[in-house]
Amino acid sequence: KTGRSPSINLKKVHYDSIKLYESLEAETGQAVGFHQPGSVRIASTAARVDEMRYQMTRTHWHVTQQYFIGPEKVHELFPLLNIDKVLAGLYTPGDGHIDPYSLTMALAAGARMYGAQIYNPAPVSALNPTADGKWDVQTPHGTIRANRIVNATGFWAREVGKMIGFDHPTIPVHHQYVVTATVPEVKALKKELAVIRDLEGSYYLRQERDGLLFGPYEQMEKMKLQDSWVREGVPPGFGKELFESDLDRIMEHVEMAMDMVPVLKKADIINIVSGPITYTPDLLPMVGPHQGARNYWAAIGFGYGVIHAGGIGKFLSDWIRNGEPPYDLIECDPNRYGKWADVPFMCAKARESYGFNNVVGYPKEERFAGRPTSRRGGLYELLKDKASMGFHAGWEQPHWFYKPGDDVGYKPSFRRTNWFGPVGRECKLVMEKVGVIDLTPFGKFIVKGKDSQRLLDRLFANTMPKVGLTNISHMLTPSGRVFAEVTITQLAPGEFLLITGSGSEGHDLRWIESEAADGGYDVDISNVTDDIGVLGIAGPNSRKVLQKLTDEDLSDAGFKFLHCKSIQLAGVPVRAIRISYTGELGWELYIDQKNMAAVYKAMMEAGKDEGIDNFGTYAMSSLRLEKGFRGWGAEMNCDTNPLEAGLDYFIKLNKPADFIGKAALQEIKAKGLKRKLSYITLDTDDIDPEGNETVWHNGKVVGNTTSGAYSYSSQQSLAFAYLPLELCSVGQKVEVELLGRKYPAEVIQEPLVLTEPTRTRLQKKAKGKA
């Protein structure tokens, strides 16, 4: 999940916050000044209307209420608008604004009611970890011994992190808002105006007593960062003070607001406020336990503090109490950034993000500020001008490759766009000839030592592979949901190579390390992600190409599927695993970064007669879906159990080890499933499913897609979707909503295209019978 497209689950955080604030006064006796006139996002361009339809198709199957409304309804909620400019709106009832001071006091009163102690002021001067995983927190009130600490310190987050050697990528941004004196037209209203967000004008506007409050997000080149705080720290004692305001910076937004809300033209400004809000590079907060320190948790980098506060408090306390997150929120994982997220990167991203608050959010969104980072793979220089690059955990990875005559560059759209044809060409290449893909961004760990096998048997639901073999394994949560999917190879007795997706590197490493520490396992765990490059080669001609470069026997008998060998390839030592994420004949080659380019060039040279060429991750996604391969973060995550995701084959409930989640899974199995992952084809036009779309049946919402793509082999749209058991049988008709339209869909037998090992097995069987 890249860019500014948070998962559907971020809506749960908002929902939980609002539910808490609605009940706070009754529970604590403290008034919180919560106004709930609802909020409306305003669309004044066609692309914006598409974006709203795109968001709505992800809302219908969710707890939060949201409605797509026409100009008349928008006008009813905000009668002072220049309605000629409005095409549509996205209306969220129950939304609104709250007095932050009263809210804080009510939360504090509630915490005390349930036994919490609050020390204020209590600046922290040092954090010292103890040998048993606890913390000594030094304050003027003495040292407090804590079982765990949560860094929830706003724009001091970096200072606190630095006390234990972390550089949290948070940066303060100057945000300004303007308050007007009484506006007669506002005073005359019978009910409070809804909060509006005018996305083209890049501002929000709401009623403040009898006047208006208006807050713009400035353009990249005008907005102001407080980067001195990043380098020198927050000035001691900075508290309620504010920055100097600057009306010039926001004038163009003021003018656009006057156009949209004409009464503003006559209004007198009584106050301009400029204060710090913290940003992370992708605008999403950092929430959860942090890799590299035991029992250290983060809740930092909130660009929108109040709407997240209640829900994140609940999310974290549930996680701390139950040992797993209540739902999946990996896009807010604090471990998604590494050393590559340095200060120049952060500053570039914060500038981009501030102005980007209101830019249209497309599927497959890419944002280019601050790229490339210092995390450059061995092929970056060779490939950077030949492909449309995607950003994956600091790395640049080709999405699709250019050929003469292609419409090149990044051209986002809600419909099929310039990459649609080229990706089909790459799928054909892999199915008929041979393709090479850069898979360097994978997270890679080595686990070895006396207790390595015992630790992995506890962490994973599959049995561990023997030396020289590879398998796919899942880490489950205590309640039996899928925390991670990892490819595991036993390289030598007790030495395992673990491979995970780029977005899961720190997320999975943290889980493995905390289990090792809490269980007292004697193991050595190292993250080798940056040292090792990965090349995938796939397609019917892949064996011929590799065989030219090595003496190793690559035949089916000599190098079986899911086996691993150390070989010499073009004179370079390579660890080769016979596996392929496209489902075609293929190998993954693990190579020292410094040798990547040499091996790549040798392969491209050796494969000329076999029609070798590059392919990217978009083609890989289409090919994986045709083969029915499930992806972590889509078909399975912390919201799904492996049985409903159809992962039974990888889950060994009868293995002797008591793996995490085993008891819960046995219970789930005994009770029976309520829904299952289904494989569906869609009749579409110029649009394909992406995932998270609503599935309908007989006018009712029945489920959601998890991922989707166009299948070039069968020339139709394809998706995975969760459906109730009674709608899972092959031939079942349903509808999938895309951009506000319902398209006919049908549950089919998976997979659409058999994998190469299956085809080979069936051929051998047929020959045997003949």
mmCIF file of N, CA and C in Angstrom, residues 63 102 219 383 421 641 680 719:
data_model
loop_
_atom_site.group_PDB
_atom_site.id
_atom_site.type_symbol
_atom_site.label_atom_id
_atom_site.label_comp_id
_atom_site.label_asym_id
_atom_site.label_seq_id
_atom_site.Cartn_x
_atom_site.Cartn_y
_atom_site.Cartn_z
ATOM 1 N N VAL A 63 -18.254 -0.378 8.304
ATOM 2 C CA VAL A 63 -19.127 0.111 9.387
ATOM 3 C C VAL A 63 -19.438 1.597 9.260
ATOM 4 N N SER A 102 -11.044 20.880 25.922
ATOM 5 C CA SER A 102 -12.066 20.178 26.725
ATOM 6 C C SER A 102 -11.957 18.668 26.533
ATOM 7 N N GLN A 219 0.650 25.115 -1.266
ATOM 8 C CA GLN A 219 1.414 24.393 -2.291
ATOM 9 C C GLN A 219 2.820 24.086 -1.785
ATOM 10 N N LEU A 383 18.213 0.183 -15.007
ATOM 11 C CA LEU A 383 16.786 0.084 -15.355
ATOM 12 C C LEU A 383 16.009 1.388 -15.241
ATOM 13 N N GLY A 421 -1.563 -1.953 -22.161
ATOM 14 C CA GLY A 421 -1.036 -2.730 -23.293
ATOM 15 C C GLY A 421 0.321 -3.345 -22.993
ATOM 16 N N ASN A 641 -8.478 -15.346 8.688
ATOM 17 C CA ASN A 641 -7.792 -16.556 9.149
ATOM 18 C C ASN A 641 -7.400 -17.393 7.924
ATOM 19 N N ILE A 680 -13.372 -14.947 -8.767
ATOM 20 C CA ILE A 680 -14.474 -14.493 -9.629
ATOM 21 C C ILE A 680 -13.983 -13.799 -10.901
ATOM 22 N N ALA A 719 -10.845 -11.372 -10.045
ATOM 23 C CA ALA A 719 -10.627 -10.884 -8.674
ATOM 24 C C ALA A 719 -10.783 -12.022 -7.678
#
